[in-house]
CSV table of C-alpha atoms in Angstrom, one decimal:
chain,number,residue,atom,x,y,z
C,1447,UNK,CA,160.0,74.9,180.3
C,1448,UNK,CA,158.2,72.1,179.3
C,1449,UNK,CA,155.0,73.5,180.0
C,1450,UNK,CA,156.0,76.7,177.9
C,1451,UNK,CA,156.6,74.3,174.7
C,1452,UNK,CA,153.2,73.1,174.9
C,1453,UNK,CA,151.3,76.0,175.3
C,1454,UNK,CA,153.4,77.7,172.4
C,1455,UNK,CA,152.5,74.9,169.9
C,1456,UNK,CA,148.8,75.3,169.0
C,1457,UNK,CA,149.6,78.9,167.8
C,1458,UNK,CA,150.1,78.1,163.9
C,1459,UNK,CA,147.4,75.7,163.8
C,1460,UNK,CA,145.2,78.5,164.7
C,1461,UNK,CA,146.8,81.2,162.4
C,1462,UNK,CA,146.1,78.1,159.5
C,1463,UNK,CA,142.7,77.4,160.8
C,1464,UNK,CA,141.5,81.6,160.8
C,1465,UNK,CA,143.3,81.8,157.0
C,1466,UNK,CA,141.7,78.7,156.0
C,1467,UNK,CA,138.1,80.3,157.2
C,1468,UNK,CA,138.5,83.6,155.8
C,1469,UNK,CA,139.7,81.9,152.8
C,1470,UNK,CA,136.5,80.1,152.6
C,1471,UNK,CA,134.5,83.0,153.0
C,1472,UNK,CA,136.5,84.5,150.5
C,1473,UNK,CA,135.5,82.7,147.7
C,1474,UNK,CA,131.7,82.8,147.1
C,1475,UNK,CA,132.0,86.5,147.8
C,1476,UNK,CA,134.6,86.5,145.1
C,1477,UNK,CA,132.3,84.2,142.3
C,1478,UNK,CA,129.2,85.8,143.3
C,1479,UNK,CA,131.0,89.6,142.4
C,1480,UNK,CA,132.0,87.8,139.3
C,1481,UNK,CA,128.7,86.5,138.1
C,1482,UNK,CA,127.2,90.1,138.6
C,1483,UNK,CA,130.0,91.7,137.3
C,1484,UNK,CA,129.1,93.3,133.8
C,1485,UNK,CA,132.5,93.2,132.5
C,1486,UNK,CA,132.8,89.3,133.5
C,1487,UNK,CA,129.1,87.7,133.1
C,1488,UNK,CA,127.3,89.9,131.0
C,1489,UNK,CA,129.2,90.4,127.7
C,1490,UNK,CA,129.6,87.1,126.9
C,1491,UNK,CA,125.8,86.9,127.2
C,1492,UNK,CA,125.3,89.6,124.5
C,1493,UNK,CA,124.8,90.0,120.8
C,1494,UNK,CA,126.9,92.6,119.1
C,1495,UNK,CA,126.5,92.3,115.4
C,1496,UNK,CA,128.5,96.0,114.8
C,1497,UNK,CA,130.8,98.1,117.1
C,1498,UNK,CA,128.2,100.0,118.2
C,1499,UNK,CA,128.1,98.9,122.0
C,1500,UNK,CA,123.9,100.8,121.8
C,1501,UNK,CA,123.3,97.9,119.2
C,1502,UNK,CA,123.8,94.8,121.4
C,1503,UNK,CA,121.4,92.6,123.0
C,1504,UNK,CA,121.0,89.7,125.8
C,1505,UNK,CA,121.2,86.5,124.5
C,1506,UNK,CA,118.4,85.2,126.3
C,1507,UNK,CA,115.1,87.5,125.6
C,1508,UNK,CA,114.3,89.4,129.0
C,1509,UNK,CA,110.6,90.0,128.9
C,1510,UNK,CA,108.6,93.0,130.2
C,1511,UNK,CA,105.0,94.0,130.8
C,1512,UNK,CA,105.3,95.4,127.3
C,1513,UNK,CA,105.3,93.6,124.5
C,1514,UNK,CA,108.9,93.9,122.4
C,1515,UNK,CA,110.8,93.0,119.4
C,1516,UNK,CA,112.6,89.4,119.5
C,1517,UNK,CA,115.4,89.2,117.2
C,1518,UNK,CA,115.9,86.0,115.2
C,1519,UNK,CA,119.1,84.9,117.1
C,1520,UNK,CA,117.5,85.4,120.7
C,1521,UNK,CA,116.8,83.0,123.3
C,1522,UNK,CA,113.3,82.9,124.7
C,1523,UNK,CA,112.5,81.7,127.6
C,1524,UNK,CA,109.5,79.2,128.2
C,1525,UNK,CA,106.0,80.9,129.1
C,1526,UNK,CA,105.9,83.9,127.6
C,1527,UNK,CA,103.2,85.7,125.4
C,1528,UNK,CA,104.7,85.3,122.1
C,1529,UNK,CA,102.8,87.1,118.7
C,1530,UNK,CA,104.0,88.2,115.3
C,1531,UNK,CA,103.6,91.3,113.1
C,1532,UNK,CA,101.8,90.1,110.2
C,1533,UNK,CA,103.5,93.3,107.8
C,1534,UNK,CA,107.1,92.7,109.1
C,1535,UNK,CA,107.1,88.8,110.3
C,1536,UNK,CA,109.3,90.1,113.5
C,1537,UNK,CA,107.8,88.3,117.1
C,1538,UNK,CA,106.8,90.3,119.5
C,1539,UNK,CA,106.9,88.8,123.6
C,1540,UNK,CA,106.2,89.7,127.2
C,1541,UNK,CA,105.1,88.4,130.4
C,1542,UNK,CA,102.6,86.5,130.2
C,1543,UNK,CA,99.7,87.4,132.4
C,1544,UNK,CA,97.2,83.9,132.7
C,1545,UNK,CA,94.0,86.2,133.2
C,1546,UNK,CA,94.6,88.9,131.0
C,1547,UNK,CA,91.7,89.5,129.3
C,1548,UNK,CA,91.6,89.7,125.6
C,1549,UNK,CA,91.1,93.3,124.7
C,1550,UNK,CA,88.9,92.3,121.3
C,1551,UNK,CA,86.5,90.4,123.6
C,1552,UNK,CA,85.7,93.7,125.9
C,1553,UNK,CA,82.1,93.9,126.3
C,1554,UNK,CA,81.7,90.2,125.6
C,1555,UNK,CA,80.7,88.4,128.4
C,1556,UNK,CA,82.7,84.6,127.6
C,1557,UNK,CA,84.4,82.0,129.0
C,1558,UNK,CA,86.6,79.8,126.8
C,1559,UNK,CA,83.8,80.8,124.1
C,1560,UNK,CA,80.7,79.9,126.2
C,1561,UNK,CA,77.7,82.4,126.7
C,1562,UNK,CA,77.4,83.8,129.8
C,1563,UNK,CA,73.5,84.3,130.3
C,1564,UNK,CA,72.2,86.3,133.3
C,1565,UNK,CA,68.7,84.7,134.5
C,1566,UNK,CA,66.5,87.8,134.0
C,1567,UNK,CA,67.8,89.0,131.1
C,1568,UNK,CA,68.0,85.7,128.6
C,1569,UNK,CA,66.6,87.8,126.0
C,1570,UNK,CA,69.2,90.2,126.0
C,1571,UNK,CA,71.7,89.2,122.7
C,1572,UNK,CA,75.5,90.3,123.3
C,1573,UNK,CA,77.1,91.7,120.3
C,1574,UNK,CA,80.0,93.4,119.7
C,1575,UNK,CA,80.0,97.1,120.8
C,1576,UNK,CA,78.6,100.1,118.4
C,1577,UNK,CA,76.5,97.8,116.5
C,1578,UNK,CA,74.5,99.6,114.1
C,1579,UNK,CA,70.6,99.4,114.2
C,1580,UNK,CA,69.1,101.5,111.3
C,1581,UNK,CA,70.8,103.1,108.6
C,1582,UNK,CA,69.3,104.6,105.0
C,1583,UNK,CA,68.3,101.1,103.4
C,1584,UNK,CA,66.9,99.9,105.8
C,1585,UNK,CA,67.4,97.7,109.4
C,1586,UNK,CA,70.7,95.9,110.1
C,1587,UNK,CA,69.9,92.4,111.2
C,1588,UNK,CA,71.7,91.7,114.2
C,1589,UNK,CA,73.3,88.2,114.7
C,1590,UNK,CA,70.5,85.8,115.8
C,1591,UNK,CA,70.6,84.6,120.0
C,1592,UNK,CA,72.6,81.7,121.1
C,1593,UNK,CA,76.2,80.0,121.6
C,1594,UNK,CA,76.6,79.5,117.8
C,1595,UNK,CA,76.4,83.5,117.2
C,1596,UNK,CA,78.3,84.2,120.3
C,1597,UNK,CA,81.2,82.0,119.1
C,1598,UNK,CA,80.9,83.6,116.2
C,1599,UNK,CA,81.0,87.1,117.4
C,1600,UNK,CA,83.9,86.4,119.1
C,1601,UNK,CA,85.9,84.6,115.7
C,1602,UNK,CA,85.2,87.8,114.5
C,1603,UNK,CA,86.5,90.4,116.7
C,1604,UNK,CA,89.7,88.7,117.5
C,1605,UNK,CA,90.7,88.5,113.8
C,1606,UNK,CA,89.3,92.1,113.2
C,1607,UNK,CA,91.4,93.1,116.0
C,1608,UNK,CA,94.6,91.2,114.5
C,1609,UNK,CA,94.1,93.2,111.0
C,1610,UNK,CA,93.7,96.4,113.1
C,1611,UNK,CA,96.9,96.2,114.8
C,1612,UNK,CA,98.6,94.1,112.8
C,1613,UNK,CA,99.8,91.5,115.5
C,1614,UNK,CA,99.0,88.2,115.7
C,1615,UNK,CA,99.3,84.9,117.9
C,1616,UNK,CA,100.7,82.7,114.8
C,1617,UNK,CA,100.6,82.6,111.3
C,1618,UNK,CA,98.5,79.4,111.7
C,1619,UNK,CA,95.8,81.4,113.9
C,1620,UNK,CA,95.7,84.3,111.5
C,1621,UNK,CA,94.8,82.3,108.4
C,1622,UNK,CA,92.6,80.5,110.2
C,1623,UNK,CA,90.5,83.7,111.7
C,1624,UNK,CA,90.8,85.2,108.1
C,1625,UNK,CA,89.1,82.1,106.6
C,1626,UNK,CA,86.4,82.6,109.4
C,1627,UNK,CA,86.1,86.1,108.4
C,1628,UNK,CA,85.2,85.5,105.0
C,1629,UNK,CA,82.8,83.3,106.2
C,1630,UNK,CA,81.0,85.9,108.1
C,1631,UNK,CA,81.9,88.5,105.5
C,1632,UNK,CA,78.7,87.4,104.0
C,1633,UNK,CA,76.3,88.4,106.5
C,1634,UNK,CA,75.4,92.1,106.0
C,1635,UNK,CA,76.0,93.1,109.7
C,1636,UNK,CA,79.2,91.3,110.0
C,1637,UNK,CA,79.9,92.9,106.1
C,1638,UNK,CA,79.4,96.2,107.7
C,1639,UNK,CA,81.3,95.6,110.9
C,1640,UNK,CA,83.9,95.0,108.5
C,1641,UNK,CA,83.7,97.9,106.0
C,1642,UNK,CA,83.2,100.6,109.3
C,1643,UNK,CA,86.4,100.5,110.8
C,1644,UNK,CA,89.1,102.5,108.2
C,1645,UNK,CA,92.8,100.2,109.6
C,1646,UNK,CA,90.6,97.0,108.8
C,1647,UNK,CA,89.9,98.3,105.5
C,1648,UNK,CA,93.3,99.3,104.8
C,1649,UNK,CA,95.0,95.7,106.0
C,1650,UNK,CA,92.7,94.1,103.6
C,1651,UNK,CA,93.9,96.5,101.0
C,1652,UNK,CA,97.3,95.7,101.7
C,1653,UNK,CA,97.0,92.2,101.6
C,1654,UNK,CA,94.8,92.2,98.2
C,1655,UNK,CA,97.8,93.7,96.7
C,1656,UNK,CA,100.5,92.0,97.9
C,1657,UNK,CA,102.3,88.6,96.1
C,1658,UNK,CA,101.2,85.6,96.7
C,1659,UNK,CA,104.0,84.1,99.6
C,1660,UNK,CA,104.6,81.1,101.9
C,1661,UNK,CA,101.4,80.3,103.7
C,1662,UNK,CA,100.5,78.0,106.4
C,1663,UNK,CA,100.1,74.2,105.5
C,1664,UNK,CA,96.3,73.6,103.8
C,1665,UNK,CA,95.7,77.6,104.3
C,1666,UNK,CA,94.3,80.0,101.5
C,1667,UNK,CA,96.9,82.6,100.6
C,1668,UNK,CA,96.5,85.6,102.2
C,1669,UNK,CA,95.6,88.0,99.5
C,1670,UNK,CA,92.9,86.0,98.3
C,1671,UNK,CA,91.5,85.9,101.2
C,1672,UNK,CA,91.5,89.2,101.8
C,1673,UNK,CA,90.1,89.9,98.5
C,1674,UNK,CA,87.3,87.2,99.2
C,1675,UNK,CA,86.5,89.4,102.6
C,1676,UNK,CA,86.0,92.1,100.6
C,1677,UNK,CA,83.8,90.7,98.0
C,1678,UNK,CA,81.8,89.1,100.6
C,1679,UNK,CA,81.5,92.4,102.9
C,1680,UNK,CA,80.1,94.4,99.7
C,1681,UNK,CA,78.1,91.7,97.9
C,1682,UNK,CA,74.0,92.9,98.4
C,1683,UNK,CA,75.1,95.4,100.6
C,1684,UNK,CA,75.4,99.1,100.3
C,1685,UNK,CA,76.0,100.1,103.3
C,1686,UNK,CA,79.2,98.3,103.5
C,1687,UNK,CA,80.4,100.0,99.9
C,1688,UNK,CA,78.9,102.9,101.3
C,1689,UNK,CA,81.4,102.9,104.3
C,1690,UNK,CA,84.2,102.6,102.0
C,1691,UNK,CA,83.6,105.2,99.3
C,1692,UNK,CA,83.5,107.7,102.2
C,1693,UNK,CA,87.2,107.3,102.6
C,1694,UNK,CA,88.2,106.1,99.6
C,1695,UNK,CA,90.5,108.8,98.4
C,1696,UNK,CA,92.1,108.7,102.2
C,1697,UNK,CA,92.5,105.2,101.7
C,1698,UNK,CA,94.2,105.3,98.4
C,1699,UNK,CA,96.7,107.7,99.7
C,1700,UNK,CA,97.4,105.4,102.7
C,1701,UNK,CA,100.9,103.1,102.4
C,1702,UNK,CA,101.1,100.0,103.7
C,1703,UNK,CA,103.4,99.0,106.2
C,1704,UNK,CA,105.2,96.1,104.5
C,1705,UNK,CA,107.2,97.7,101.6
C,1706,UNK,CA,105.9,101.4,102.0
C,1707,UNK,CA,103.8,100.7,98.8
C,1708,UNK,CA,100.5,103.2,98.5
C,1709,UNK,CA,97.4,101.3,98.4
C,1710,UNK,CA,96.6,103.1,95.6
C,1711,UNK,CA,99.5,101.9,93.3
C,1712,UNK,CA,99.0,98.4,94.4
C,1713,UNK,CA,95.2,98.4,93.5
C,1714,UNK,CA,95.8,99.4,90.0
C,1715,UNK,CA,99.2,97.8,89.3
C,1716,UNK,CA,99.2,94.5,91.6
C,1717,UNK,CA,95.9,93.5,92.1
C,1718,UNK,CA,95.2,92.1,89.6
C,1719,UNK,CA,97.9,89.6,88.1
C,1720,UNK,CA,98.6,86.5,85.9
C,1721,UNK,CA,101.5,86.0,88.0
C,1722,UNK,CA,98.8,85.7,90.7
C,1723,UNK,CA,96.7,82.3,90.8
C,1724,UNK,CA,93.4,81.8,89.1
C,1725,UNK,CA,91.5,81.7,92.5
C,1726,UNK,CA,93.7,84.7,93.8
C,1727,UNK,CA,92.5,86.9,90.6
C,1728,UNK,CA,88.8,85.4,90.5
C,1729,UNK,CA,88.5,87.2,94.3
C,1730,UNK,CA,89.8,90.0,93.3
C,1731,UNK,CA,87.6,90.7,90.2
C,1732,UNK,CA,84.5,90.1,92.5
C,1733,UNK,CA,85.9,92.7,95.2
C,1734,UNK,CA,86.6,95.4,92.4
C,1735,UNK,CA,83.1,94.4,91.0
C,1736,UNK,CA,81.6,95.2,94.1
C,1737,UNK,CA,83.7,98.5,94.6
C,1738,UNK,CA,83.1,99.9,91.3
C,1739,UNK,CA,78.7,100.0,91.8
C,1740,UNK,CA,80.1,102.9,93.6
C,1741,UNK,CA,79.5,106.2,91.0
C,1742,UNK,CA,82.9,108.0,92.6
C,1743,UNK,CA,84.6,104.8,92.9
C,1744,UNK,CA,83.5,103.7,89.3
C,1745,UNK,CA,85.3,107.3,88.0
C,1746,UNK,CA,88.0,106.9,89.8
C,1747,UNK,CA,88.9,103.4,88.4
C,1748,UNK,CA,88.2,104.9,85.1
C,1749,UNK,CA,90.4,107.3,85.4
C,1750,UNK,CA,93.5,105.2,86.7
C,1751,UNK,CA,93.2,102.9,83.8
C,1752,UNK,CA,91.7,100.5,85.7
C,1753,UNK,CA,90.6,98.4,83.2
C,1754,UNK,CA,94.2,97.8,81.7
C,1755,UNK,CA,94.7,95.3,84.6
C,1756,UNK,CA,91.7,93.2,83.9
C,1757,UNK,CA,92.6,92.2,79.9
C,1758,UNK,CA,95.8,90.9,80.3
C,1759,UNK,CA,93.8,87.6,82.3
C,1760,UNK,CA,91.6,87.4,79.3
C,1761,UNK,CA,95.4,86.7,77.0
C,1762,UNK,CA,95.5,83.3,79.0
C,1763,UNK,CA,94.8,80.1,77.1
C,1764,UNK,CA,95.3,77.5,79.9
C,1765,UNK,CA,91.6,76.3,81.3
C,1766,UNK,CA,92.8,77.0,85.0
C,1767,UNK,CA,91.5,80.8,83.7
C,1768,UNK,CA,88.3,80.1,82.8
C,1769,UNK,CA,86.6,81.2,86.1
C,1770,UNK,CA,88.7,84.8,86.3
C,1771,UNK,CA,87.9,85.6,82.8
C,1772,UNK,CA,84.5,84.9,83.1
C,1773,UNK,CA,84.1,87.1,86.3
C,1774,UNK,CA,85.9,89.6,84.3
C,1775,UNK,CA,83.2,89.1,81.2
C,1776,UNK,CA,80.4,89.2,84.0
C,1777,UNK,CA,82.2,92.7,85.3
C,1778,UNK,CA,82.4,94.7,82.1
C,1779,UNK,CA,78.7,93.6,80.8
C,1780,UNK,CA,77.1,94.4,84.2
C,1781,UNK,CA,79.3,97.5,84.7
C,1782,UNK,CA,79.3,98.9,81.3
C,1783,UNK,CA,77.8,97.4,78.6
C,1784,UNK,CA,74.4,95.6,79.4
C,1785,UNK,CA,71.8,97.9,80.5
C,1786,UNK,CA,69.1,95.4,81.7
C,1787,UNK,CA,71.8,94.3,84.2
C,1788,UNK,CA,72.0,97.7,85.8
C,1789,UNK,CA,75.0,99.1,83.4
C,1790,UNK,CA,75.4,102.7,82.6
C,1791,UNK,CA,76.1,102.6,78.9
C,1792,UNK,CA,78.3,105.4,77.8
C,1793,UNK,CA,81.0,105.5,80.7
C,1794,UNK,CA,82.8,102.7,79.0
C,1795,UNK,CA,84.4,102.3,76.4
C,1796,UNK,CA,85.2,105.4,74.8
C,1797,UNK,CA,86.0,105.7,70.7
C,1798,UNK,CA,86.5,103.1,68.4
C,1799,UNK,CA,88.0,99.9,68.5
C,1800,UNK,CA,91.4,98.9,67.2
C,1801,UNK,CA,92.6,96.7,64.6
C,1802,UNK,CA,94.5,93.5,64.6
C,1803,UNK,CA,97.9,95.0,64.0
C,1804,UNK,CA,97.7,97.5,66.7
C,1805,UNK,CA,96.3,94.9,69.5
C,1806,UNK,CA,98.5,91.8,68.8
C,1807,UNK,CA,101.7,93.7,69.7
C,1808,UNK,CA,102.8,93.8,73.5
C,1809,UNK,CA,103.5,97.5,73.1
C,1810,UNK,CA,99.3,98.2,72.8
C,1811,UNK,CA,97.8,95.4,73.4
C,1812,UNK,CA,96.3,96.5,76.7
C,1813,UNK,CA,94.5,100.2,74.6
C,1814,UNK,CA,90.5,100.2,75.6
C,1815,UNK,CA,90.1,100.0,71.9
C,1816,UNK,CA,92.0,96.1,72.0
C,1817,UNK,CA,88.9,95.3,74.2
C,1818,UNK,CA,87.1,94.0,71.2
C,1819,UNK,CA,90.2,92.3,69.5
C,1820,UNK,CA,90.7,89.9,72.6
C,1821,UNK,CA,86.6,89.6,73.1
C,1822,UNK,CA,87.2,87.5,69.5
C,1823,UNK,CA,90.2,85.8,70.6
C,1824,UNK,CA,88.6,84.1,73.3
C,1825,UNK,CA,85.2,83.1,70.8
C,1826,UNK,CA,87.7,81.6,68.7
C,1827,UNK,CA,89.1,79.8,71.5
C,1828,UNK,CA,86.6,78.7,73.7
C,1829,UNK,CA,83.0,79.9,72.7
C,1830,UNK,CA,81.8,80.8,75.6
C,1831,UNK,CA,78.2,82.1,76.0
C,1832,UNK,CA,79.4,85.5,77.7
C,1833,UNK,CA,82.3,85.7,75.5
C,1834,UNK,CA,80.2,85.8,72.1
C,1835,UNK,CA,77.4,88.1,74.2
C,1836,UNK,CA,81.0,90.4,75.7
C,1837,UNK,CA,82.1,90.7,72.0
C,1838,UNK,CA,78.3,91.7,70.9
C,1839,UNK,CA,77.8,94.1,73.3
C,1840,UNK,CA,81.2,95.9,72.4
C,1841,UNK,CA,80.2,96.2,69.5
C,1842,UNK,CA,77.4,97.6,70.0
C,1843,UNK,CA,78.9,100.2,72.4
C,1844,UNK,CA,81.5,101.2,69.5
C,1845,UNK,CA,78.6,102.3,67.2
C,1846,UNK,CA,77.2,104.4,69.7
C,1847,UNK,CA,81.0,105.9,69.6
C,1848,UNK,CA,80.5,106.4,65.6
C,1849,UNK,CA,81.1,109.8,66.0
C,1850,UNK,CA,84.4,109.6,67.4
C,1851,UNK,CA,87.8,109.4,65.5
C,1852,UNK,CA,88.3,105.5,64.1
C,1853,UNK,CA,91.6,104.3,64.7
C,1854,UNK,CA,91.2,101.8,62.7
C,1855,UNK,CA,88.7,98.4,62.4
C,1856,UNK,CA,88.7,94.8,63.8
């Protein structure tokens, strides 16, 4: 008997030991079901700003291959490829990929900005690809060997690429690329590189015409800049303006992507502002002045009024205006009204000035015939050499309109 008792005893230790083990097991099976559970992990881990269960989103940004949307109130992880959209300020991230090369710089043969030279063919300048050689006035120059015009050749294409697609690394990179660009603007190649490709044109477009916002710290505003690319690209050369009369009426019709706005109504309603800063409007008369050498272009602007935008700058007393205005002066002389300067007289203007009651009211004040009224406002004001020579030459331009109806005298 005794020896039954003992054998008998170990029994519930061992039932306590196997339900302890499977116990055990038990629960990392159970917490690891629960942390892949969708009903238990996940939705507390997502965004739901509506009902819609379609309209959620991880917390934490998952990145793919593809570049995609971050909302505002994500989570992004460390070591991504992060860029922004420069018309709808959203960021844009994916996986970053440490040797992906830089599809701008294709053809380019860099590393970190340093020119690769093969022995045998030192001579040989690398420049981006389709570069023009010969066109009807005459040979592009291409940009002269070395590092310095390699470094600049690749400035160049990675902020032409950023206006082309409209995504950028960071607000601080794209004003900083389109303060090189203006730089190089001024060369003709570069100026033509510029003017060739038809999204490029229509960014800058965009930009001209939008209101002056936030910019990065000791950065020009971006629609002055843009409007200083412009004036740069078409300044001495033709085949630039050339490039953009040939789509000019596509290019009007075109919206742009921040508001939806056509390019054409905010050229000749936004353009040109006193809401705008001196500097901003001073780059923007010099691009229109280049656009406007242009015979279909010139017509065009005619015919939209285009001037109305340009006088209300010259109603501004403060001196901070002096610069604009006189660009405008420069404008309408060389444009219009002084033929030794290249004008075509007769386009501009057409009948009779207006008088003093007419121009002085808001209501009129911006008629083609208040040209003349304001050309004597700012004599009387300031004095200026083109002002007096503006108000001459307006004059002058009337009486060749004697025959015209007279809406009344100065």
């Amino acid at each position: 008997m005794p020896s039954i008792r003992s054998k008998g005893r170990p029994l519930p230790i061992i039932i306590a030991l196997i339900l302890g083990l499977l116990f055990c097991l038990a629960v990392p099976a159970t917490a690891s079901a629960s942390q892949h559970s969708p009903k238990a992990g996940d939705k507390s881990d997502l965004i739901c700003h509506t009902s819609n269960p379609e309209e959620c989103y991880p917390l934490v940004f998952e990145p793919t291959d593809e570049f995609q949307i971050v909302h505002d109130d994500q989570q992004l992880p460390n070591g991504l490829h992060v860029r922004l959209n420069i018309w709808t300020g959203k960021k844009e991230a994916k996986i970053n990929v440490p040797d992906e090369i830089n599809p701008a710089l294709e053809g380019l043969p860099v590393d970190q900005a340093v020119v690769l030279v093969d022995q045998e063919q030192q001579e040989t300048i690398q420049v981006p690809k389709g570069a023009p050689k010969y066109n009807n006035v005459g040979k592009i120059k291409e940009p002269a060997p070395g590092g310095e015009a390699q470094v600049e050749a690749i400035a160049f294409m990675e902020t032409f690429e950023m206006l082309k697609t409209g995504v950028i690394p960071s607000d601080e990179e794209f004003d900083h690329g389109l303060e090189g660009l203006e730089e190089l603007s001024h060369d003709i190649y570069y100026g033509l590189k510029t003017t060739e490709e038809t999204d490029v044109v229509k960014a800058l477009f965009c930009l001209m015409g939008t209101p002056e916002g936030q910019v990065s710290q000791g950065a020009t505003p971006r629609g002055q800049q843009a409007a200083a690319i412009l004036a740069g690209a078409l300044s001495n050369n033709p085949s630039a303006l050339n490039e953009i009369a040939k789509i000019w009426m596509e290019l009007m019709d075109s919206k742009c992507p921040q508001d939806g706005a056509t390019i054409h109504e905010l050229f000749y309603h936004h353009t040109i502002s006193p809401a705008d800063s001196p500097a901003k409007v001073k780059a923007a008369v010099s691009a229109i002045n280049g656009l406007i050498k242009d015979e279909q272009i010139r017509k065009h602007f005619l015919e939209n009024n285009g001037m109305k935008q340009l006088l209300p700058i010259l109603f501004q007393e403060s001196t901070e205006w002096a610069g604009a205005q006189r660009k405008i002066g420069q404008l309408v002389l060389d444009t219009f009204l002084d033929e030794d300067m290249g004008a075509q007289l007769g386009q501009w203007p057409r009948g009779q000035a207006l008088s003093k009651e007419v121009c002085a009211v808001p209501e009129t004040a911006l008629e083609d015939g208040c040209w003349d009224y304001h050309a004597e406002m700012m004599v009387r004001l300031h004095g200026t050499p083109w002002s007096k020579e503006l108000r001459k030459r307006l004059a002058s331009a009337r009486k060749a309109n004697g025959k015209l109806p007279n809406h009344g005298e100065l």
